[in-house]
Amino acid sequence: MLVVMKKGTPEKKIQAAVNAIEKKGYTARPIPGGDRVSIGILYNTGSVDAAHFLGIDGVKEVIPVTKPYKLVSREFQQENTQIKVGDAVFGNGSFPVIAGPCAVESENQVLSIATSVKKAGATLFRGGAFKPRTSPYSFQGLGENGLKLLATVREETGLPIVTEVMDVETFDLVEKYADIVQIGTRNMQNFSLLKRAGKSVRPVILKRGMSALLQEWLMAAEYIMEEGNNNIILCERGVRTFVKHSRNTLDLSVVSAVKKESHLPVIVDPSHAAGVRDQVICLAYASAAMGADGVMIEVHNNPEEALSDGAQSLYPEQFFSVMEKMTAIHDIVRKP
Amino acid sequence: MLVVMKKGTPEKKIQAAVNAIEKKGYTARPIPGGDRVSIGILYNTGSVDAAHFLGIDGVKEVIPVTKPYKLVSREFQQENTQIKVGDAVFGNGSFPVIAGPCAVESENQVLSIATSVKKAGATLFRGGAFKPRTSPYSFQGLGENGLKLLATVREETGLPIVTEVMDVETFDLVEKYADIVQIGTRNMQNFSLLKRAGKSVRPVILKRGMSALLQEWLMAAEYIMEEGNNNIILCERGVRTFVKHSRNTLDLSVVSAVKKESHLPVIVDPSHAAGVRDQVICLAYASAAMGADGVMIEVHNNPEEALSDGAQSLYPEQFFSVMEKMTAIHDIVRKP
Amino acid sequence: MLVVMKKGTPEKKIQAAVNAIEKKGYTARPIPGGDRVSIGILYNTGSVDAAHFLGIDGVKEVIPVTKPYKLVSREFQQENTQIKVGDAVFGNGSFPVIAGPCAVESENQVLSIATSVKKAGATLFRGGAFKPRTSPYSFQGLGENGLKLLATVREETGLPIVTEVMDVETFDLVEKYADIVQIGTRNMQNFSLLKRAGKSVRPVILKRGMSALLQEWLMAAEYIMEEGNNNIILCERGVRTFVKHSRNTLDLSVVSAVKKESHLPVIVDPSHAAGVRDQVICLAYASAAMGADGVMIEVHNNPEEALSDGAQSLYPEQFFSVMEKMTAIHDIVRKP
Amino acid sequence: MLVVMKKGTPEKKIQAAVNAIEKKGYTARPIPGGDRVSIGILYNTGSVDAAHFLGIDGVKEVIPVTKPYKLVSREFQQENTQIKVGDAVFGNGSFPVIAGPCAVESENQVLSIATSVKKAGATLFRGGAFKPRTSPYSFQGLGENGLKLLATVREETGLPIVTEVMDVETFDLVEKYADIVQIGTRNMQNFSLLKRAGKSVRPVILKRGMSALLQEWLMAAEYIMEEGNNNIILCERGVRTFVKHSRNTLDLSVVSAVKKESHLPVIVDPSHAAGVRDQVICLAYASAAMGADGVMIEVHNNPEEALSDGAQSLYPEQFFSVMEKMTAIHDIVRKP
C-alpha cells in the first residue's frame, strides 16, 4: 500500500500523516520522490482498506502495491535512483566503469593497474581484500593490508574504491576503507549481512545469487533498503545453467527486467560470467548495448601470474580499446 | 585426422590422394580452403597413424583433430564459411537482418510487413507456413498456401525467403519455395530431418536446441555437412533455465564460443528468447555488440491480433530505429 | 469442455449427442470411462457456453476443463488407463519391468540377455535397432536386421519387444516388429512423428524431452491421443541441469505430478538418467518407491564391450537382485 | 597427500611424525581411521615429493590425493564417519528420522508435534527459531524464545533438537540450545559461518546450496572440518532447475555420488524439495530406497494455519504410515 501525499505537502504534515498511520497500527515509511512524497505501508499481512488512510490530511490517493517487494519497486518510486560516488553516477543514464584486479596482491600491482584503467577512462577501482573462495586451501586475500593498499590507490589516483565485504564481523573495517561495499553472489541471501549493509553509510553493490530469481534478488535489496540504506546498485554476473562453454550464463535480459520492476541502477560484471578473456570483451560490449547502468571488469597487469581469476582478466592495453567501444555503443543506445 | 595438401596442389593430384587414402580403408573428404586444400579422414574409430598418409604425393602435413566434430570445426577449415543469399552474405563480417512475422497469415499481412522491413534495411524475409506448436489445438500454419504467399513476397519485394521445415515429408515442398530452410529448436536432433537437409540445395538455418550443449549443436550441423550441404547458418535463440522473467535465457556467450570452434556463421534470434517486445529490442542491440553474423527478428503489422507470438513482435516503426542502432553498433564492433 | 453423459446411456444415444454437438460447429470426441461416457469438446477457441449442450438428450452435466491438455487429463478421464502387452499391464498398480541392452548387436547377445532378464522376472524386452546418436560417426544400430533379431527374441522367450522408432519413414517397419514403439527424448516434440504414432496400432512409450515441462510432455501425448491412439506410456529419463555427477538429473517428483494431472501410466528409465551403474541400481529402487508404473533398465551380458552405453548397463547377475528388491519395495508402497 | 602410518603405530610416534612433517614446512593433520592412522598434508600448493615423508619413522606409505577436497574425501578416510546424537546414529547403516515443524510457533504446537513424531518413531526433533526468509516482511521466527521452547521439547520427550543457525552473531546462543546445528541452503558458502561451525562442539547438518555442485558442497564441508569439527551430516534438499511442478528438483543421485566421494553421512529433506504434501511422501520413500543415511521431514499438527511452509507439512497421522513404510523400505535395501 502506497499513500501518496499532495504535491508540496510540507515536511511537518508528512510526519503527522506518518504518525496517524502508525497510530492505526501500521508501519509507515516516507519515500521521497521527484516532486511528491509517498508513504509506504510495510509489514501489513493481508489486504488493508484504503479508506483508513484517505481521510488523513494531505493525502492525495492510496495505491495498492501488487509486488511482494515494496521499497525497491517502481510502483513505490517512479524516478530512477541515482547514486553518486566520486565522479561517477549510477542511474542517471551515464555508463560508469569499475575496473581492477580480482584480488589485491601488492602495492605495485594495484597502482600499476589503477593508473592504466584511470587513463583508459574507468572512474572507480575494484580489488578484493577478503576473497570468498570455494576451497579453504586457496588464497583468501590480504585482509586489512589489502584494504590499506586500496586506500593508497585512492590517494594516488583519486579513484573511489569498490571492495567486497564477506561478513558482519569485518563490515566496520571494510566500510572504513571502501567507497562502495560489494556483497558477493554467495552472500545474496545472507540476511544478517544484508541487514548490516542496510545500516551502512556506504552505497552497496549487490551481486545476483548464482541461481536467484529476479524476485529473490529484489527482495534481498529490500532487506537492505528496509534498514535505511537506499543506495543499492544491483549487479548481474551470470547464472548457473547446464552450459559448459562459459563459466556462468550471463543473463542480460535481467537488465531490462530490473529496470521495469525497480528504480535501482543495475550494472553487469561480464568477467565472472565468461571466465575467459575473449568472451569477456564481447559480453562487455553486449552489456553496454543492453542499456546497463555500468559495468565492472577485471583488469590485471600480469594475468598469467594473477593469484586468482587470471584467465578472465583483460590486459591493460585491451582494456583501452574495450573502454572506447563500450562508450561508443552506450552513446548509440542512449540516443533518443 | 586432417591431411593438409601442399599449396597449389592440382585438383588431379588431390583426387589421387583421396583415392590412395580410401584404398587404405579410410573415408576421405576434400575440404577446400582459402589457399590450400585439406582432406578430412572421417569415421575412423580409435587413433590413426599419421605415417600412413605422409608418404602420399602432395601431402604437406597430417594434423590430428582433437574435437569429436570434424567438418564443422575450425581445425578442419580455418576460414569463415560465407553464405550468399540474395543481397545478403552470412559470415563475411556484414550484419544481415532477417525480419518478418512469426506465422504467415494473409497476403495483405506479409506484403505489408515485407515492404516495411525492406525499407528499414532488412535483406531477408521470414514467415512460418508450417508451425511447430506445443498444443495440437493451436494454429498450425497455412501450409502450402502460406508458402505461396511467401513466394509472392519474394516476387513483389525481391527479398529472399526464410521459412521452417518440420519434417522429411514436406521437405521437397518447402525447399521449392524457400531460399533458406530453417530447422527449429525442437528438431535440432531430429537426425532424419538433418540428413535430408544435408542433401538440400538450400542453405539451412539450424536453431540451437532448447537445452543443447555447444558440442551437440555442432554435431547436429555435422550431420548436415556430412551429407554434403556446407551452407549452414547456426542460430542461437535462448536456452531453458530456471529464470522466469524471460521466456528463455539468451546465451550470447555461445556466439564467441561458436566462432572459436567452428567456421560456420552464427546469428541470433532475440525474439524467441525474450518473449516480450522491450527485451527483444535490447537483446537485438546486444546481439550486434556480441559480434553475431546477423539476427532474425519478428515484426508484425498488427501484433495485438497476431495468430502467434504477438507479444514479442516489434511494430514496423520500432523496427526502423532498431535497424539503425543495430547497424551502428555493428560498425563500432567491427572497427579494428 | 467435457459433456458427461448419464450412466448407462446407450451407444446410439451417445452417437446422437456427438452429432448434435458437431452440428453446432464443435469437434466432439467420446471418451469411454469406467461406468459412464463423456464427450470432450476439442479445438474450441475461447470459452464455450455450457448451455449449448445441457439440453441434448442423455447429457447429465457439462464440466469446464481448466487445463490446456484435454484427452490426456484426469479431468477428462478419472480412471487410470491400463495398457496390457503380453503378460504385463501398465497402470493397474503392478510393476512391469522392461529390460535389455541399449543396442541390438547380435543374435547371441540378445538371446543371452533376454533369457537372463526373463528368468529374473522382467516381462518385456528392450533393444535398439535404430539408434539416435549425437555424432554421425557413432554406431547407428543394425536397422531392420536388428528388428529381426528382436523378433527372434520374442519367438524364443515369449517376451514382447520394446524398440525405438526414429522417423515417419521407418515407422511402418518398426511397427511391424515391435510390440511397443518408443519415441525418444530428442523426438518428444517431433510433431509429425507424434501424429504418425497416433495412428499406430501399437502402444507408445513417450520419453520426456531433455528439458520438457510437465505440460509440454502431456501436450506431446495429446498429439498422439488426438489422432486416436490412447495407449501411451509416459517415461521419465532424467532432465538436463547444471549437475555434473550424473549424466542427467532424474526428476522423480514428476511421477507424482503426472499421476495427479493425467490418467496415463508413467514409468522411469534410471539407466539414461544416471549414466553409471551404481547410481542406476539405487535410482531403480527409488523409482519403485516413488510409485512408478514400471521401469525400463539396461542390462548387458558384456557391458565392457557394449557398442553403446556400456557403463550404465547392469550385469545380468546384478539385475536378479535388483528385480527382487524393486518388487519388494513396490509391494510395501502399494500396501494400503 | 596422505601419509599412512603402519598399523598399531603408538600415539607418541604419530605425534613425532606430525612434528617431523611440520618441520619440513608443511601443515600436517592426523586422521584417525578404523585400524590405522593417516596424516593429511594440507595447504600444499603444487605437488609434493613423496620421498620427503617416506623416511619418517612409522610411515608405511604415501598416497597422492587426486581430489581438491581432502579431509572430507574417502581417499583420506575409508570408513564411514558415524555421528551419534541421543539414540540416533548417522552413518552406521541405520535410518534416523528428524521430524518437526518448519518454524517453532508455540509451546503447545511443538509439544503436540514432538509427542506424535516420537510415538511414530522419529528420533530427533526439528524446528526453526531463526528463519531465513526471502522477504523481510515474512515471519522471521521466535528467536531465543523459540530456542527455549525447543529445550522444553527435549526435556519433555527426550528427543535431541535440530535447529538452524543463521549467522556468527547468534551461533553461541543456538549452540547452547541445539543438539545439532543446521546450516541452511542459502548459507552453504557463507564461509565465516562455516569456520565458526568448524569450532563448534555440536554436529552440523550442512544443507546443499540451491545450485551447488557436488564438489562445492564437499568443499564447504571441508571448511568446517578444517577448523576441527568432524561431525558433519550432509543434507540434500533439492536443486533449482527449470521444472515448475515441484518447488525444487530433488537430486537423489547425489546420495550415491556423496557416498563414493566422501565418508560423511548424507540425509535427504524431501519437504523443501517438493513443496507439496503428496510429493513429499513419495520422495521420502524414494530417499529411503536410495540408501540415504536418514531423512528430515516437516510435520505440523495444523498445517493449514502454519506460519510457514504449511502446504508441504505432513499431518501427524500421515507421518505414522510414512515412518512405517520408510523403515520397511530401508530394511529391504540394506539386506545384503
mmCIF file of N, CA and C in Angstrom, chain C residues 268-332:
data_model
loop_
_atom_site.group_PDB
_atom_site.id
_atom_site.type_symbol
_atom_site.label_atom_id
_atom_site.label_comp_id
_atom_site.label_asym_id
_atom_site.label_seq_id
_atom_site.Cartn_x
_atom_site.Cartn_y
_atom_site.Cartn_z
ATOM 1 N N VAL C 268 9.770 -45.207 -15.333
ATOM 2 C CA VAL C 268 11.030 -44.489 -15.166
ATOM 3 C C VAL C 268 12.169 -45.274 -15.818
ATOM 4 N N ASP C 269 13.078 -44.566 -16.457
ATOM 5 C CA ASP C 269 14.287 -45.165 -17.024
ATOM 6 C C ASP C 269 15.482 -44.641 -16.225
ATOM 7 N N PRO C 270 15.911 -45.373 -15.210
ATOM 8 C CA PRO C 270 17.025 -44.873 -14.402
ATOM 9 C C PRO C 270 18.368 -44.982 -15.122
ATOM 10 N N SER C 271 18.455 -45.807 -16.147
ATOM 11 C CA SER C 271 19.751 -46.057 -16.800
ATOM 12 C C SER C 271 20.276 -44.814 -17.506
ATOM 13 N N HIS C 272 19.412 -44.167 -18.311
ATOM 14 C CA HIS C 272 19.868 -42.993 -19.052
ATOM 15 C C HIS C 272 20.054 -41.784 -18.149
ATOM 16 N N ALA C 273 19.303 -41.748 -17.050
ATOM 17 C CA ALA C 273 19.451 -40.629 -16.125
ATOM 18 C C ALA C 273 20.827 -40.657 -15.465
ATOM 19 N N ALA C 274 21.197 -41.840 -14.975
ATOM 20 C CA ALA C 274 22.399 -41.935 -14.150
ATOM 21 C C ALA C 274 23.666 -41.919 -14.990
ATOM 22 N N GLY C 275 23.727 -42.861 -15.920
ATOM 23 C CA GLY C 275 24.933 -42.951 -16.720
ATOM 24 C C GLY C 275 26.004 -43.829 -16.098
ATOM 25 N N VAL C 276 25.901 -44.135 -14.823
ATOM 26 C CA VAL C 276 26.833 -45.078 -14.204
ATOM 27 C C VAL C 276 26.073 -46.087 -13.347
ATOM 28 N N ARG C 277 26.580 -47.305 -13.435
ATOM 29 C CA ARG C 277 25.898 -48.488 -12.917
ATOM 30 C C ARG C 277 25.409 -48.393 -11.475
ATOM 31 N N ASP C 278 26.281 -47.951 -10.559
ATOM 32 C CA ASP C 278 25.851 -47.993 -9.149
ATOM 33 C C ASP C 278 24.739 -47.009 -8.860
ATOM 34 N N GLN C 279 24.740 -45.877 -9.561
ATOM 35 C CA GLN C 279 23.609 -44.954 -9.424
ATOM 36 C C GLN C 279 22.328 -45.558 -10.000
ATOM 37 N N VAL C 280 22.460 -46.296 -11.115
ATOM 38 C CA VAL C 280 21.281 -46.895 -11.751
ATOM 39 C C VAL C 280 20.536 -47.771 -10.752
ATOM 40 N N ILE C 281 21.268 -48.572 -10.021
ATOM 41 C CA ILE C 281 20.639 -49.509 -9.084
ATOM 42 C C ILE C 281 19.855 -48.759 -8.015
ATOM 43 N N CYS C 282 20.493 -47.784 -7.383
ATOM 44 C CA CYS C 282 19.800 -47.018 -6.340
ATOM 45 C C CYS C 282 18.587 -46.292 -6.907
ATOM 46 N N LEU C 283 18.741 -45.710 -8.092
ATOM 47 C CA LEU C 283 17.625 -44.969 -8.682
ATOM 48 C C LEU C 283 16.489 -45.908 -9.089
ATOM 49 N N ALA C 284 16.815 -47.147 -9.422
ATOM 50 C CA ALA C 284 15.764 -48.126 -9.731
ATOM 51 C C ALA C 284 14.931 -48.397 -8.477
ATOM 52 N N TYR C 285 15.584 -48.551 -7.346
ATOM 53 C CA TYR C 285 14.847 -48.743 -6.089
ATOM 54 C C TYR C 285 13.988 -47.518 -5.794
ATOM 55 N N ALA C 286 14.581 -46.352 -5.985
ATOM 56 C CA ALA C 286 13.850 -45.109 -5.709
ATOM 57 C C ALA C 286 12.631 -44.983 -6.620
ATOM 58 N N SER C 287 12.750 -45.458 -7.868
ATOM 59 C CA SER C 287 11.630 -45.381 -8.807
ATOM 60 C C SER C 287 10.476 -46.254 -8.336
ATOM 61 N N ALA C 288 10.820 -47.443 -7.848
ATOM 62 C CA ALA C 288 9.773 -48.328 -7.315
ATOM 63 C C ALA C 288 9.131 -47.676 -6.096
ATOM 64 N N ALA C 289 9.944 -47.082 -5.233
ATOM 65 C CA ALA C 289 9.429 -46.451 -4.021
ATOM 66 C C ALA C 289 8.535 -45.262 -4.345
ATOM 67 N N MET C 290 8.825 -44.613 -5.451
ATOM 68 C CA MET C 290 8.095 -43.397 -5.837
ATOM 69 C C MET C 290 6.687 -43.705 -6.310
ATOM 70 N N GLY C 291 6.421 -45.003 -6.610
ATOM 71 C CA GLY C 291 5.089 -45.361 -7.088
ATOM 72 C C GLY C 291 4.949 -45.358 -8.592
ATOM 73 N N ALA C 292 6.078 -45.471 -9.314
ATOM 74 C CA ALA C 292 6.025 -45.519 -10.774
ATOM 75 C C ALA C 292 5.287 -46.782 -11.233
ATOM 76 N N ASP C 293 4.790 -46.741 -12.471
ATOM 77 C CA ASP C 293 4.063 -47.884 -13.037
ATOM 78 C C ASP C 293 4.989 -48.852 -13.751
ATOM 79 N N GLY C 294 6.259 -48.855 -13.383
ATOM 80 C CA GLY C 294 7.215 -49.761 -14.000
ATOM 81 C C GLY C 294 8.528 -49.058 -14.243
ATOM 82 N N VAL C 295 9.517 -49.837 -14.680
ATOM 83 C CA VAL C 295 10.809 -49.242 -15.041
ATOM 84 C C VAL C 295 11.338 -49.885 -16.317
ATOM 85 N N MET C 296 12.283 -49.194 -16.912
ATOM 86 C CA MET C 296 12.987 -49.694 -18.094
ATOM 87 C C MET C 296 14.462 -49.623 -17.744
ATOM 88 N N ILE C 297 15.147 -50.767 -17.806
ATOM 89 C CA ILE C 297 16.526 -50.826 -17.336
ATOM 90 C C ILE C 297 17.424 -51.495 -18.367
ATOM 91 N N GLU C 298 18.622 -50.941 -18.515
ATOM 92 C CA GLU C 298 19.571 -51.548 -19.448
ATOM 93 C C GLU C 298 20.395 -52.633 -18.769
ATOM 94 N N VAL C 299 20.396 -53.795 -19.420
ATOM 95 C CA VAL C 299 21.171 -54.940 -18.940
ATOM 96 C C VAL C 299 21.992 -55.437 -20.121
ATOM 97 N N HIS C 300 23.248 -55.773 -19.855
ATOM 98 C CA HIS C 300 24.096 -56.251 -20.960
ATOM 99 C C HIS C 300 24.923 -57.428 -20.453
ATOM 100 N N ASN C 301 25.080 -58.413 -21.304
ATOM 101 C CA ASN C 301 25.845 -59.592 -20.869
ATOM 102 C C ASN C 301 27.343 -59.321 -20.841
ATOM 103 N N ASN C 302 27.753 -58.226 -21.478
ATOM 104 C CA ASN C 302 29.172 -57.922 -21.565
ATOM 105 C C ASN C 302 29.359 -56.417 -21.673
ATOM 106 N N PRO C 303 29.017 -55.704 -20.599
ATOM 107 C CA PRO C 303 28.970 -54.231 -20.665
ATOM 108 C C PRO C 303 30.271 -53.601 -21.140
ATOM 109 N N GLU C 304 31.394 -54.216 -20.803
ATOM 110 C CA GLU C 304 32.683 -53.619 -21.160
ATOM 111 C C GLU C 304 32.835 -53.492 -22.676
ATOM 112 N N GLU C 305 32.167 -54.370 -23.417
ATOM 113 C CA GLU C 305 32.325 -54.305 -24.866
ATOM 114 C C GLU C 305 31.050 -53.879 -25.582
ATOM 115 N N ALA C 306 30.093 -53.336 -24.838
ATOM 116 C CA ALA C 306 28.849 -52.880 -25.460
ATOM 117 C C ALA C 306 29.143 -51.790 -26.479
ATOM 118 N N LEU C 307 28.383 -51.781 -27.584
ATOM 119 C CA LEU C 307 28.604 -50.772 -28.622
ATOM 120 C C LEU C 307 28.057 -49.411 -28.232
ATOM 121 N N SER C 308 27.177 -49.375 -27.238
ATOM 122 C CA SER C 308 26.793 -48.066 -26.689
ATOM 123 C C SER C 308 26.327 -48.214 -25.252
ATOM 124 N N ASP C 309 26.624 -47.188 -24.440
ATOM 125 C CA ASP C 309 26.122 -47.082 -23.067
ATOM 126 C C ASP C 309 26.504 -48.244 -22.163
ATOM 127 N N GLY C 310 27.680 -48.795 -22.347
ATOM 128 C CA GLY C 310 28.101 -49.912 -21.512
ATOM 129 C C GLY C 310 28.187 -49.561 -20.034
ATOM 130 N N ALA C 311 28.679 -48.368 -19.725
ATOM 131 C CA ALA C 311 28.934 -48.003 -18.331
ATOM 132 C C ALA C 311 27.681 -47.968 -17.485
ATOM 133 N N GLN C 312 26.531 -47.837 -18.140
ATOM 134 C CA GLN C 312 25.293 -47.734 -17.371
ATOM 135 C C GLN C 312 24.497 -49.038 -17.392
ATOM 136 N N SER C 313 24.999 -50.054 -18.088
ATOM 137 C CA SER C 313 24.271 -51.327 -18.170
ATOM 138 C C SER C 313 24.604 -52.214 -16.971
ATOM 139 N N LEU C 314 23.566 -52.833 -16.403
ATOM 140 C CA LEU C 314 23.787 -53.767 -15.302
ATOM 141 C C LEU C 314 24.295 -55.098 -15.838
ATOM 142 N N TYR C 315 25.045 -55.805 -15.010
ATOM 143 C CA TYR C 315 25.386 -57.195 -15.297
ATOM 144 C C TYR C 315 24.147 -58.039 -15.021
ATOM 145 N N PRO C 316 23.950 -59.134 -15.766
ATOM 146 C CA PRO C 316 22.754 -59.959 -15.549
ATOM 147 C C PRO C 316 22.594 -60.385 -14.089
ATOM 148 N N GLU C 317 23.693 -60.715 -13.413
ATOM 149 C CA GLU C 317 23.562 -61.192 -12.022
ATOM 150 C C GLU C 317 23.137 -60.054 -11.087
ATOM 151 N N GLN C 318 23.609 -58.835 -11.380
ATOM 152 C CA GLN C 318 23.131 -57.679 -10.602
ATOM 153 C C GLN C 318 21.627 -57.514 -10.777
ATOM 154 N N PHE C 319 21.194 -57.700 -12.017
ATOM 155 C CA PHE C 319 19.785 -57.455 -12.329
ATOM 156 C C PHE C 319 18.855 -58.360 -11.513
ATOM 157 N N PHE C 320 19.304 -59.594 -11.246
ATOM 158 C CA PHE C 320 18.497 -60.510 -10.427
ATOM 159 C C PHE C 320 18.169 -59.892 -9.080
ATOM 160 N N SER C 321 19.194 -59.399 -8.408
ATOM 161 C CA SER C 321 18.942 -58.875 -7.062
ATOM 162 C C SER C 321 18.196 -57.550 -7.124
ATOM 163 N N VAL C 322 18.439 -56.769 -8.190
ATOM 164 C CA VAL C 322 17.702 -55.518 -8.347
ATOM 165 C C VAL C 322 16.205 -55.806 -8.521
ATOM 166 N N MET C 323 15.873 -56.796 -9.345
ATOM 167 C CA MET C 323 14.461 -57.181 -9.565
ATOM 168 C C MET C 323 13.798 -57.535 -8.235
ATOM 169 N N GLU C 324 14.506 -58.326 -7.460
ATOM 170 C CA GLU C 324 13.951 -58.813 -6.206
ATOM 171 C C GLU C 324 13.639 -57.646 -5.260
ATOM 172 N N LYS C 325 14.596 -56.754 -5.119
ATOM 173 C CA LYS C 325 14.396 -55.642 -4.191
ATOM 174 C C LYS C 325 13.355 -54.644 -4.706
ATOM 175 N N MET C 326 13.395 -54.359 -6.002
ATOM 176 C CA MET C 326 12.389 -53.450 -6.562
ATOM 177 C C MET C 326 10.987 -53.978 -6.296
ATOM 178 N N THR C 327 10.808 -55.264 -6.520
ATOM 179 C CA THR C 327 9.490 -55.858 -6.333
ATOM 180 C C THR C 327 9.059 -55.759 -4.879
ATOM 181 N N ALA C 328 9.981 -56.035 -3.962
ATOM 182 C CA ALA C 328 9.646 -55.953 -2.541
ATOM 183 C C ALA C 328 9.284 -54.518 -2.147
ATOM 184 N N ILE C 329 10.024 -53.559 -2.679
ATOM 185 C CA ILE C 329 9.722 -52.146 -2.369
ATOM 186 C C ILE C 329 8.356 -51.764 -2.926
ATOM 187 N N HIS C 330 8.099 -52.194 -4.152
ATOM 188 C CA HIS C 330 6.809 -51.898 -4.765
ATOM 189 C C HIS C 330 5.663 -52.447 -3.919
ATOM 190 N N ASP C 331 5.847 -53.643 -3.397
ATOM 191 C CA ASP C 331 4.799 -54.252 -2.563
ATOM 192 C C ASP C 331 4.530 -53.416 -1.310
ATOM 193 N N ILE C 332 5.591 -52.925 -0.691
ATOM 194 C CA ILE C 332 5.414 -52.100 0.522
ATOM 195 C C ILE C 332 4.647 -50.817 0.196
#
